[in-house]
Amino acid sequence: MDTLEICYMSAGDLSKLVKNKEVSPVEIIDAHLARIEATEPVLNSFITLLAEESRTAARQAEKDIQAGRYKGPLHGIPVGLKDLYNTGGVRTTSGSKIFDTFIPEEDCTVAAKFQQAGAILLGKLNMHQFAYGPTGENPDYGHMHNPWNPEMVTGGSSGGSGSAAAAGQCTITTGSDTGGSIRIPAALCGIVGLKPTYGLVSRWGLTALSWSLDHPGPMVRTVEDAAITMNIIAGYDPKDVASAKVDIPDYTTALTGDVRGLRIGMPKEYFEAPLDPQVRKAVLDAVSMLESMGAEVKEVSFPMFNQSQAISSTVLMAEATAYHRDLLEKDGYQLYEPVRQRLEAGLFISAADYIRAQQARALLDQEGRRLLDDVDLLAGPTEPVTAPKLLAPRVLAGEQEIGVVGALTQYTRPYNINGFPAISIPCGFSDTGLPIGLQLAGKPFDELTVLRAAHAYEQATDWHTRRPPL
Amino acid sequence: MASEQLSREEFDLLAKLLDVDGEPAYLDELYSQVRGVYISAKNIREIDVSGAEPDMAFIPPTD
């Protein structure tokens, strides 16, 4: 089999071949290592590549499968973890040279679950330093580059995960999402990114950015792979104080292709905000397609959306500064300057303003729940723009030039505030060839409905089959 | 704590009290960011939160 085809196969398809012994884990890992060698000089997706370790693991997986010890759909499948997921015996930098030699003693819960499932860790993926930025900048390990146009950002903070999945360097990658850090690079790199409900996937062993806003989740090329990954990583973890005790369904049962009767709300405020006309058209076309497939679409109002930037940034900055305060005092001079500035700006937030932001957060949560009494999903753009140029401070969204940080987090922050599940899936391309993302959000712990609609749309379109020109 | 506007003199004083230091260009940019923090705080103070208890975190089900 052509090695590039192996690299672009979904985990769903690849696992069938592995199970039937038509492709071996060794072939899969070798194909991906060759792909990484060819594309990494352009993309810079990895901080740590585990070439020999992954080959050794692949040989063991091959032996196990040959001996009839097949572990399931991720056995022998290459996975890349954002470099703030602790991995026992493998350095975990959080995107900073300050932790260049930090080697955790044990795996975070998500890494341990991948290991138990037989997945093969290919490496640790590049990220915005300490996950504190939405673009994918990193002076310590090099900036990340968008596979569709390397002059553009990947989005962040899980930028290496976005580029690695989009370019066929990894079959499965993971991100963490505090203000959009899974969905932003997913949209800008043209892949699928799922931010699960807060508490559904364990945060234990991940470097925090903001305790009450952090969500780990999958970044992959198909909705089926998001469902397969969720089957492995979702579930209660007593080590995580925010972990939810809920029944975990088989997420692949959502992949019916049927959206008949599904009620989709389009918040009108999303389309009154700064928005690139090509993105607007692609998103409206996507929702029209879901309607033509049998979904019921109606306009809804989400007024608290307009306050979501202020609420999210106040909570996030205060918590991030609290978490990193010792680091800031001891090693602040070593931080990427914009990251240091954000951390120091958090020192100026009063306790009263933080608490008031949490009160406003409760109101946004209540409003979101009321909205989802009347509809099953909220739909809109993931991003108001396509990928901006690397290091550009501002970007044009429709007729307005706005700051890049505010632009890239415009539509993603509300679902960090209320913890609702939200997915970004490809829904088109700009005339410059850059991907556009559709965001679908659902009720807490109703990932099944989110995946159902995302999968039905994906299967009715071919956006997810396109490959970047690398 | 935050007034609606933050002058450069007030910022410099607060920065000193918070033990924040840096080159002039760094502090200029930080001042710009802190003004953004104050604008966010002002926006939040304009929301009627009476009756709303602080949602310290989304509380997931535990049983």
CSV table of N, CA and C in Angstrom, one decimal, chain A residues 284-435:
chain,number,residue,atom,x,y,z
A,284,LEU,N,-23.2,29.4,6.4
A,284,LEU,CA,-24.7,29.4,6.1
A,284,LEU,C,-25.0,28.3,5.1
A,285,ASP,N,-24.1,28.1,4.1
A,285,ASP,CA,-24.3,26.9,3.2
A,285,ASP,C,-24.3,25.6,3.9
A,286,ALA,N,-23.4,25.5,4.9
A,286,ALA,CA,-23.4,24.2,5.7
A,286,ALA,C,-24.7,24.0,6.4
A,287,VAL,N,-25.1,25.0,7.1
A,287,VAL,CA,-26.4,24.9,7.9
A,287,VAL,C,-27.6,24.6,6.9
A,288,SER,N,-27.6,25.2,5.8
A,288,SER,CA,-28.6,25.0,4.8
A,288,SER,C,-28.6,23.5,4.3
A,289,MET,N,-27.4,23.0,4.2
A,289,MET,CA,-27.3,21.6,3.8
A,289,MET,C,-27.9,20.7,4.9
A,290,LEU,N,-27.5,21.0,6.2
A,290,LEU,CA,-28.1,20.2,7.2
A,290,LEU,C,-29.7,20.3,7.2
A,291,GLU,N,-30.2,21.5,6.9
A,291,GLU,CA,-31.6,21.6,6.8
A,291,GLU,C,-32.2,20.8,5.6
A,292,SER,N,-31.5,20.8,4.5
A,292,SER,CA,-31.9,20.0,3.4
A,292,SER,C,-31.9,18.5,3.7
A,293,MET,N,-31.1,18.1,4.7
A,293,MET,CA,-31.0,16.7,5.1
A,293,MET,C,-32.1,16.3,6.1
A,294,GLY,N,-32.9,17.3,6.5
A,294,GLY,CA,-34.0,17.0,7.4
A,294,GLY,C,-33.9,17.7,8.8
A,295,ALA,N,-32.8,18.5,9.1
A,295,ALA,CA,-32.8,19.2,10.3
A,295,ALA,C,-33.7,20.4,10.3
A,296,GLU,N,-34.2,20.8,11.4
A,296,GLU,CA,-35.0,22.0,11.5
A,296,GLU,C,-34.1,23.1,12.0
A,297,VAL,N,-34.0,24.2,11.2
A,297,VAL,CA,-33.1,25.3,11.6
A,297,VAL,C,-33.9,26.5,11.9
A,298,LYS,N,-33.5,27.2,13.0
A,298,LYS,CA,-34.2,28.5,13.3
A,298,LYS,C,-33.2,29.4,13.9
A,299,GLU,N,-33.5,30.7,13.7
A,299,GLU,CA,-32.7,31.7,14.4
A,299,GLU,C,-33.0,31.8,15.9
A,300,VAL,N,-32.0,32.0,16.7
A,300,VAL,CA,-32.2,32.1,18.1
A,300,VAL,C,-31.4,33.3,18.6
A,301,SER,N,-31.6,33.8,19.8
A,301,SER,CA,-30.8,34.9,20.3
A,301,SER,C,-30.0,34.5,21.5
A,302,PHE,N,-28.8,34.8,21.5
A,302,PHE,CA,-27.8,34.5,22.6
A,302,PHE,C,-27.1,35.8,23.1
A,303,PRO,N,-27.9,36.7,23.7
A,303,PRO,CA,-27.3,38.0,24.0
A,303,PRO,C,-26.0,38.0,24.9
A,304,MET,N,-25.9,37.0,25.8
A,304,MET,CA,-24.7,36.9,26.6
A,304,MET,C,-23.4,36.6,25.8
A,305,PHE,N,-23.6,36.2,24.5
A,305,PHE,CA,-22.4,36.0,23.7
A,305,PHE,C,-21.6,37.2,23.6
A,306,ASN,N,-22.3,38.4,23.6
A,306,ASN,CA,-21.5,39.6,23.5
A,306,ASN,C,-20.7,39.9,24.7
A,307,GLN,N,-20.9,39.3,25.8
A,307,GLN,CA,-20.1,39.5,27.0
A,307,GLN,C,-19.1,38.3,27.2
A,308,SER,N,-19.1,37.4,26.3
A,308,SER,CA,-18.3,36.2,26.6
A,308,SER,C,-16.8,36.5,26.6
A,309,GLN,N,-16.3,37.4,25.7
A,309,GLN,CA,-14.9,37.7,25.7
A,309,GLN,C,-14.5,38.3,27.0
A,310,ALA,N,-15.3,39.2,27.6
A,310,ALA,CA,-14.9,39.9,28.8
A,310,ALA,C,-14.9,38.9,30.0
A,311,ILE,N,-16.0,38.0,30.0
A,311,ILE,CA,-16.1,37.0,31.1
A,311,ILE,C,-14.9,36.0,31.0
A,312,SER,N,-14.7,35.5,29.8
A,312,SER,CA,-13.7,34.5,29.7
A,312,SER,C,-12.3,35.0,30.0
A,313,SER,N,-12.0,36.2,29.4
A,313,SER,CA,-10.6,36.7,29.6
A,313,SER,C,-10.4,37.0,31.0
A,314,THR,N,-11.4,37.5,31.7
A,314,THR,CA,-11.1,37.8,33.2
A,314,THR,C,-10.9,36.6,34.0
A,315,VAL,N,-11.7,35.6,33.8
A,315,VAL,CA,-11.6,34.3,34.5
A,315,VAL,C,-10.2,33.6,34.1
A,316,LEU,N,-10.0,33.6,32.8
A,316,LEU,CA,-8.8,32.9,32.4
A,316,LEU,C,-7.5,33.6,32.8
A,317,MET,N,-7.5,34.9,32.7
A,317,MET,CA,-6.2,35.6,33.1
A,317,MET,C,-6.0,35.5,34.6
A,318,ALA,N,-7.0,35.6,35.4
A,318,ALA,CA,-6.8,35.5,36.8
A,318,ALA,C,-6.4,34.1,37.2
A,319,GLU,N,-7.0,33.1,36.6
A,319,GLU,CA,-6.6,31.7,37.0
A,319,GLU,C,-5.2,31.4,36.5
A,320,ALA,N,-4.9,31.8,35.2
A,320,ALA,CA,-3.6,31.5,34.7
A,320,ALA,C,-2.5,32.1,35.5
A,321,THR,N,-2.7,33.4,35.9
A,321,THR,CA,-1.7,34.1,36.7
A,321,THR,C,-1.5,33.4,38.1
A,322,ALA,N,-2.7,33.0,38.6
A,322,ALA,CA,-2.6,32.3,39.9
A,322,ALA,C,-1.8,31.0,39.8
A,323,TYR,N,-2.1,30.2,38.7
A,323,TYR,CA,-1.4,28.9,38.5
A,323,TYR,C,0.1,29.1,38.3
A,324,HIS,N,0.5,30.2,37.5
A,324,HIS,CA,1.9,30.3,37.0
A,324,HIS,C,2.6,31.4,37.9
A,325,ARG,N,2.1,31.8,39.0
A,325,ARG,CA,2.7,32.9,39.7
A,325,ARG,C,4.1,32.7,40.1
A,326,ASP,N,4.3,31.5,40.7
A,326,ASP,CA,5.7,31.2,41.1
A,326,ASP,C,6.7,31.2,39.9
A,327,LEU,N,6.2,30.6,38.8
A,327,LEU,CA,7.0,30.5,37.6
A,327,LEU,C,7.3,32.0,37.1
A,328,LEU,N,6.3,32.8,37.2
A,328,LEU,CA,6.4,34.2,36.7
A,328,LEU,C,7.5,34.9,37.6
A,329,GLU,N,7.4,34.7,38.8
A,329,GLU,CA,8.4,35.4,39.7
A,329,GLU,C,9.8,34.8,39.6
A,330,LYS,N,9.9,33.5,39.4
A,330,LYS,CA,11.2,32.9,39.3
A,330,LYS,C,11.9,32.9,37.9
A,331,ASP,N,11.1,32.7,36.9
A,331,ASP,CA,11.6,32.5,35.6
A,331,ASP,C,10.9,33.4,34.5
A,332,GLY,N,10.2,34.4,35.0
A,332,GLY,CA,9.5,35.3,34.1
A,332,GLY,C,10.3,35.8,32.9
A,333,TYR,N,11.5,36.1,33.2
A,333,TYR,CA,12.4,36.7,32.1
A,333,TYR,C,12.6,35.7,31.0
A,334,GLN,N,12.4,34.4,31.2
A,334,GLN,CA,12.6,33.3,30.2
A,334,GLN,C,11.4,33.1,29.3
A,335,LEU,N,10.3,33.7,29.7
A,335,LEU,CA,9.0,33.4,29.0
A,335,LEU,C,9.0,34.2,27.7
A,336,TYR,N,8.2,33.7,26.8
A,336,TYR,CA,7.9,34.4,25.5
A,336,TYR,C,7.2,35.7,25.9
A,337,GLU,N,7.7,36.8,25.4
A,337,GLU,CA,7.2,38.1,26.0
A,337,GLU,C,5.7,38.3,26.0
A,338,PRO,N,5.0,38.0,24.9
A,338,PRO,CA,3.5,38.1,25.0
A,338,PRO,C,2.9,37.2,26.0
A,339,VAL,N,3.5,36.1,26.3
A,339,VAL,CA,2.9,35.2,27.3
A,339,VAL,C,3.2,35.8,28.7
A,340,ARG,N,4.4,36.3,28.9
A,340,ARG,CA,4.7,37.0,30.2
A,340,ARG,C,3.8,38.1,30.4
A,341,GLN,N,3.6,38.9,29.3
A,341,GLN,CA,2.7,40.1,29.5
A,341,GLN,C,1.3,39.7,29.9
A,342,ARG,N,0.8,38.6,29.3
A,342,ARG,CA,-0.6,38.1,29.6
A,342,ARG,C,-0.6,37.7,31.1
A,343,LEU,N,0.4,37.0,31.5
A,343,LEU,CA,0.5,36.5,32.9
A,343,LEU,C,0.6,37.7,33.9
A,344,GLU,N,1.4,38.7,33.5
A,344,GLU,CA,1.5,39.9,34.4
A,344,GLU,C,0.3,40.7,34.4
A,345,ALA,N,-0.4,40.8,33.2
A,345,ALA,CA,-1.7,41.6,33.2
A,345,ALA,C,-2.7,41.0,34.1
A,346,GLY,N,-2.6,39.6,34.3
A,346,GLY,CA,-3.5,39.0,35.3
A,346,GLY,C,-3.4,39.5,36.7
A,347,LEU,N,-2.2,40.0,37.0
A,347,LEU,CA,-2.0,40.5,38.4
A,347,LEU,C,-2.8,41.7,38.7
A,348,PHE,N,-3.3,42.4,37.6
A,348,PHE,CA,-4.0,43.6,37.8
A,348,PHE,C,-5.5,43.3,38.0
A,349,ILE,N,-6.0,42.1,37.9
A,349,ILE,CA,-7.4,41.8,38.1
A,349,ILE,C,-7.7,41.6,39.6
A,350,SER,N,-8.7,42.4,40.0
A,350,SER,CA,-9.0,42.3,41.5
A,350,SER,C,-9.9,41.0,41.7
A,351,ALA,N,-9.8,40.6,43.0
A,351,ALA,CA,-10.7,39.5,43.4
A,351,ALA,C,-12.2,39.8,43.1
A,352,ALA,N,-12.6,41.1,43.4
A,352,ALA,CA,-14.0,41.4,43.2
A,352,ALA,C,-14.3,41.3,41.7
A,353,ASP,N,-13.4,41.7,40.8
A,353,ASP,CA,-13.7,41.6,39.4
A,353,ASP,C,-13.8,40.1,38.9
A,354,TYR,N,-12.9,39.3,39.5
A,354,TYR,CA,-12.9,37.9,39.2
A,354,TYR,C,-14.2,37.2,39.6
A,355,ILE,N,-14.6,37.5,40.8
A,355,ILE,CA,-15.9,37.0,41.3
A,355,ILE,C,-17.1,37.5,40.5
A,356,ARG,N,-17.1,38.7,40.1
A,356,ARG,CA,-18.2,39.2,39.3
A,356,ARG,C,-18.2,38.5,38.0
A,357,ALA,N,-17.0,38.3,37.4
A,357,ALA,CA,-17.0,37.5,36.1
A,357,ALA,C,-17.6,36.1,36.3
A,358,GLN,N,-17.4,35.5,37.5
A,358,GLN,CA,-18.0,34.2,37.7
A,358,GLN,C,-19.5,34.3,37.9
A,359,GLN,N,-20.0,35.4,38.5
A,359,GLN,CA,-21.4,35.6,38.5
A,359,GLN,C,-22.0,35.8,37.1
A,360,ALA,N,-21.3,36.5,36.3
A,360,ALA,CA,-21.7,36.7,34.9
A,360,ALA,C,-21.7,35.4,34.1
A,361,ARG,N,-20.7,34.6,34.5
A,361,ARG,CA,-20.5,33.2,33.9
A,361,ARG,C,-21.8,32.4,34.2
A,362,ALA,N,-22.3,32.5,35.4
A,362,ALA,CA,-23.5,31.7,35.8
A,362,ALA,C,-24.7,32.2,34.9
A,363,LEU,N,-24.7,33.5,34.6
A,363,LEU,CA,-25.8,34.0,33.8
A,363,LEU,C,-25.7,33.4,32.3
A,364,LEU,N,-24.4,33.4,31.8
A,364,LEU,CA,-24.2,32.9,30.5
A,364,LEU,C,-24.6,31.4,30.4
A,365,ASP,N,-24.2,30.7,31.5
A,365,ASP,CA,-24.5,29.3,31.5
A,365,ASP,C,-26.1,29.1,31.5
A,366,GLN,N,-26.8,29.8,32.3
A,366,GLN,CA,-28.2,29.7,32.4
A,366,GLN,C,-28.9,30.0,31.0
A,367,GLU,N,-28.3,31.1,30.4
A,367,GLU,CA,-28.9,31.4,29.1
A,367,GLU,C,-28.6,30.3,28.0
A,368,GLY,N,-27.5,29.8,28.1
A,368,GLY,CA,-27.1,28.7,27.1
A,368,GLY,C,-28.1,27.5,27.4
A,369,ARG,N,-28.3,27.2,28.6
A,369,ARG,CA,-29.2,26.0,28.9
A,369,ARG,C,-30.6,26.3,28.5
A,370,ARG,N,-31.1,27.5,28.7
A,370,ARG,CA,-32.4,27.9,28.2
A,370,ARG,C,-32.5,27.7,26.7
A,371,LEU,N,-31.5,28.2,26.0
A,371,LEU,CA,-31.5,28.1,24.5
A,371,LEU,C,-31.6,26.6,24.1
A,372,LEU,N,-30.9,25.8,24.8
A,372,LEU,CA,-30.8,24.4,24.4
A,372,LEU,C,-32.0,23.6,25.0
A,373,ASP,N,-33.0,24.3,25.6
A,373,ASP,CA,-34.3,23.7,25.9
A,373,ASP,C,-35.1,23.6,24.6
A,374,ASP,N,-34.9,24.6,23.7
A,374,ASP,CA,-35.7,24.8,22.5
A,374,ASP,C,-35.0,24.1,21.3
A,375,VAL,N,-33.7,24.0,21.3
A,375,VAL,CA,-33.0,23.4,20.1
A,375,VAL,C,-32.0,22.3,20.7
A,376,ASP,N,-31.6,21.5,19.8
A,376,ASP,CA,-30.6,20.4,20.2
A,376,ASP,C,-29.2,20.9,20.0
A,377,LEU,N,-29.0,21.8,19.1
A,377,LEU,CA,-27.6,22.2,18.8
A,377,LEU,C,-27.6,23.7,18.5
A,378,LEU,N,-26.5,24.3,18.8
A,378,LEU,CA,-26.2,25.7,18.3
A,378,LEU,C,-25.1,25.6,17.2
A,379,ALA,N,-25.4,26.3,16.1
A,379,ALA,CA,-24.4,26.3,15.0
A,379,ALA,C,-23.9,27.7,14.7
A,380,GLY,N,-22.7,27.7,14.2
A,380,GLY,CA,-22.1,29.0,13.8
A,380,GLY,C,-20.7,28.8,13.3
A,381,PRO,N,-20.0,29.8,13.0
A,381,PRO,CA,-18.6,29.7,12.5
A,381,PRO,C,-17.8,29.3,13.7
A,382,THR,N,-16.7,28.5,13.5
A,382,THR,CA,-15.7,28.3,14.5
A,382,THR,C,-14.8,29.6,14.7
A,383,GLU,N,-14.5,30.1,13.5
A,383,GLU,CA,-13.6,31.3,13.4
A,383,GLU,C,-14.3,32.4,12.5
A,384,PRO,N,-14.1,33.6,12.8
A,384,PRO,CA,-14.6,34.7,12.0
A,384,PRO,C,-13.7,34.9,10.7
A,385,VAL,N,-12.6,34.3,10.7
A,385,VAL,CA,-11.6,34.5,9.6
A,385,VAL,C,-10.9,33.2,9.3
A,386,THR,N,-10.2,33.1,8.2
A,386,THR,CA,-9.3,32.0,7.9
A,386,THR,C,-8.0,32.3,8.6
A,387,ALA,N,-7.0,31.4,8.4
A,387,ALA,CA,-5.8,31.6,9.2
A,387,ALA,C,-5.1,32.9,8.9
A,388,PRO,N,-4.8,33.7,9.9
A,388,PRO,CA,-4.0,34.9,9.7
A,388,PRO,C,-2.6,34.6,9.4
A,389,LYS,N,-1.9,35.7,9.0
A,389,LYS,CA,-0.4,35.5,8.8
A,389,LYS,C,0.3,35.4,10.1
A,390,LEU,N,1.3,34.6,10.1
A,390,LEU,CA,2.1,34.4,11.3
A,390,LEU,C,2.6,35.7,11.8
A,391,LEU,N,2.4,35.9,13.1
A,391,LEU,CA,2.9,37.1,13.9
A,391,LEU,C,2.1,38.4,13.5
A,392,ALA,N,1.1,38.3,12.7
A,392,ALA,CA,0.3,39.5,12.5
A,392,ALA,C,-0.5,39.9,13.7
A,393,PRO,N,-0.5,41.1,14.1
A,393,PRO,CA,-1.2,41.5,15.4
A,393,PRO,C,-2.7,41.7,15.1
A,394,ARG,N,-3.1,42.0,13.9
A,394,ARG,CA,-4.5,42.3,13.6
A,394,ARG,C,-4.9,41.6,12.3
A,395,VAL,N,-6.2,41.4,12.2
A,395,VAL,CA,-6.7,40.7,11.0
A,395,VAL,C,-8.0,41.4,10.6
A,396,LEU,N,-8.3,41.3,9.3
A,396,LEU,CA,-9.5,41.9,8.8
A,396,LEU,C,-10.6,40.8,8.8
A,397,ALA,N,-11.7,41.2,9.5
A,397,ALA,CA,-12.9,40.3,9.6
A,397,ALA,C,-14.0,41.0,9.0
A,398,GLY,N,-14.4,40.8,7.8
A,398,GLY,CA,-15.4,41.6,7.1
A,398,GLY,C,-14.8,42.9,6.9
A,399,GLU,N,-15.5,44.0,7.4
A,399,GLU,CA,-15.1,45.3,7.2
A,399,GLU,C,-14.3,45.9,8.4
A,400,GLN,N,-14.1,45.0,9.4
A,400,GLN,CA,-13.4,45.5,10.6
A,400,GLN,C,-12.1,44.9,10.8
A,401,GLU,N,-11.1,45.7,11.1
A,401,GLU,CA,-9.8,45.1,11.5
A,401,GLU,C,-9.8,45.0,13.0
A,402,ILE,N,-9.5,43.8,13.5
A,402,ILE,CA,-9.6,43.5,14.9
A,402,ILE,C,-8.3,42.8,15.3
A,403,GLY,N,-8.0,42.8,16.6
A,403,GLY,CA,-6.9,42.1,17.2
A,403,GLY,C,-7.0,40.6,16.9
A,404,VAL,N,-5.9,39.9,16.6
A,404,VAL,CA,-5.9,38.5,16.3
A,404,VAL,C,-6.4,37.6,17.5
A,405,VAL,N,-6.0,37.9,18.7
A,405,VAL,CA,-6.4,37.1,19.8
A,405,VAL,C,-7.9,37.2,20.0
A,406,GLY,N,-8.4,38.4,20.0
A,406,GLY,CA,-9.9,38.5,20.1
A,406,GLY,C,-10.6,37.9,19.0
A,407,ALA,N,-10.1,38.0,17.8
A,407,ALA,CA,-10.8,37.4,16.6
A,407,ALA,C,-10.8,35.9,16.7
A,408,LEU,N,-9.7,35.3,17.0
A,408,LEU,CA,-9.6,33.8,17.0
A,408,LEU,C,-10.4,33.2,18.1
A,409,THR,N,-10.7,33.9,19.2
A,409,THR,CA,-11.4,33.3,20.3
A,409,THR,C,-12.9,33.8,20.3
A,410,GLN,N,-13.3,34.5,19.3
A,410,GLN,CA,-14.6,35.2,19.3
A,410,GLN,C,-15.7,34.2,19.5
A,411,TYR,N,-15.7,33.1,18.8
A,411,TYR,CA,-16.8,32.2,18.8
A,411,TYR,C,-16.6,30.9,19.7
A,412,THR,N,-15.4,30.8,20.2
A,412,THR,CA,-15.1,29.6,20.9
A,412,THR,C,-15.2,29.7,22.4
A,413,ARG,N,-15.0,30.9,22.9
A,413,ARG,CA,-15.0,31.1,24.4
A,413,ARG,C,-16.3,30.8,25.1
A,414,PRO,N,-17.5,31.1,24.4
A,414,PRO,CA,-18.7,30.8,25.2
A,414,PRO,C,-18.8,29.4,25.7
A,415,TYR,N,-18.3,28.4,24.9
A,415,TYR,CA,-18.4,27.0,25.3
A,415,TYR,C,-17.4,26.5,26.3
A,416,ASN,N,-16.3,27.4,26.5
A,416,ASN,CA,-15.4,27.1,27.6
A,416,ASN,C,-16.1,27.6,28.9
A,417,ILE,N,-16.8,28.8,28.8
A,417,ILE,CA,-17.4,29.3,30.0
A,417,ILE,C,-18.4,28.4,30.5
A,418,ASN,N,-19.3,27.9,29.6
A,418,ASN,CA,-20.4,27.0,30.2
A,418,ASN,C,-20.1,25.5,30.1
A,419,GLY,N,-19.0,25.2,29.5
A,419,GLY,CA,-18.5,23.8,29.5
A,419,GLY,C,-19.3,22.9,28.6
A,420,PHE,N,-20.1,23.4,27.7
A,420,PHE,CA,-20.9,22.6,26.8
A,420,PHE,C,-20.0,22.0,25.7
A,421,PRO,N,-20.3,20.8,25.2
A,421,PRO,CA,-19.5,20.2,24.1
A,421,PRO,C,-19.6,21.0,22.8
A,422,ALA,N,-18.5,21.1,22.1
A,422,ALA,CA,-18.5,21.8,20.9
A,422,ALA,C,-17.5,21.2,19.9
A,423,ILE,N,-17.8,21.1,18.7
A,423,ILE,CA,-17.0,20.5,17.7
A,423,ILE,C,-16.7,21.5,16.5
A,424,SER,N,-15.5,21.4,16.0
A,424,SER,CA,-15.3,22.2,14.7
A,424,SER,C,-15.0,21.1,13.6
A,425,ILE,N,-15.8,21.3,12.5
A,425,ILE,CA,-15.6,20.4,11.4
A,425,ILE,C,-15.4,21.3,10.1
A,426,PRO,N,-14.6,20.8,9.1
A,426,PRO,CA,-14.4,21.5,7.9
A,426,PRO,C,-15.7,21.8,7.2
A,427,CYS,N,-15.9,23.0,6.7
A,427,CYS,CA,-17.1,23.3,5.9
A,427,CYS,C,-16.8,24.1,4.7
A,428,GLY,N,-15.6,24.2,4.2
A,428,GLY,CA,-15.3,24.9,3.0
A,428,GLY,C,-13.9,25.5,3.0
A,429,PHE,N,-13.6,26.2,1.9
A,429,PHE,CA,-12.3,26.8,1.8
A,429,PHE,C,-12.5,28.2,1.2
A,430,SER,N,-11.5,29.1,1.6
A,430,SER,CA,-11.6,30.5,1.1
A,430,SER,C,-11.0,30.4,-0.3
A,431,ASP,N,-11.1,31.5,-1.1
A,431,ASP,CA,-10.6,31.6,-2.4
A,431,ASP,C,-9.1,31.6,-2.4
A,432,THR,N,-8.5,31.7,-1.2
A,432,THR,CA,-7.0,31.6,-1.2
A,432,THR,C,-6.6,30.1,-0.7
A,433,GLY,N,-7.6,29.3,-0.6
A,433,GLY,CA,-7.3,27.9,-0.3
A,433,GLY,C,-7.1,27.5,1.1
A,434,LEU,N,-7.7,28.4,2.0
A,434,LEU,CA,-7.5,28.1,3.5
A,434,LEU,C,-8.9,27.6,4.0
A,435,PRO,N,-8.7,26.6,4.9
A,435,PRO,CA,-9.9,26.0,5.5
A,435,PRO,C,-10.8,26.9,6.3
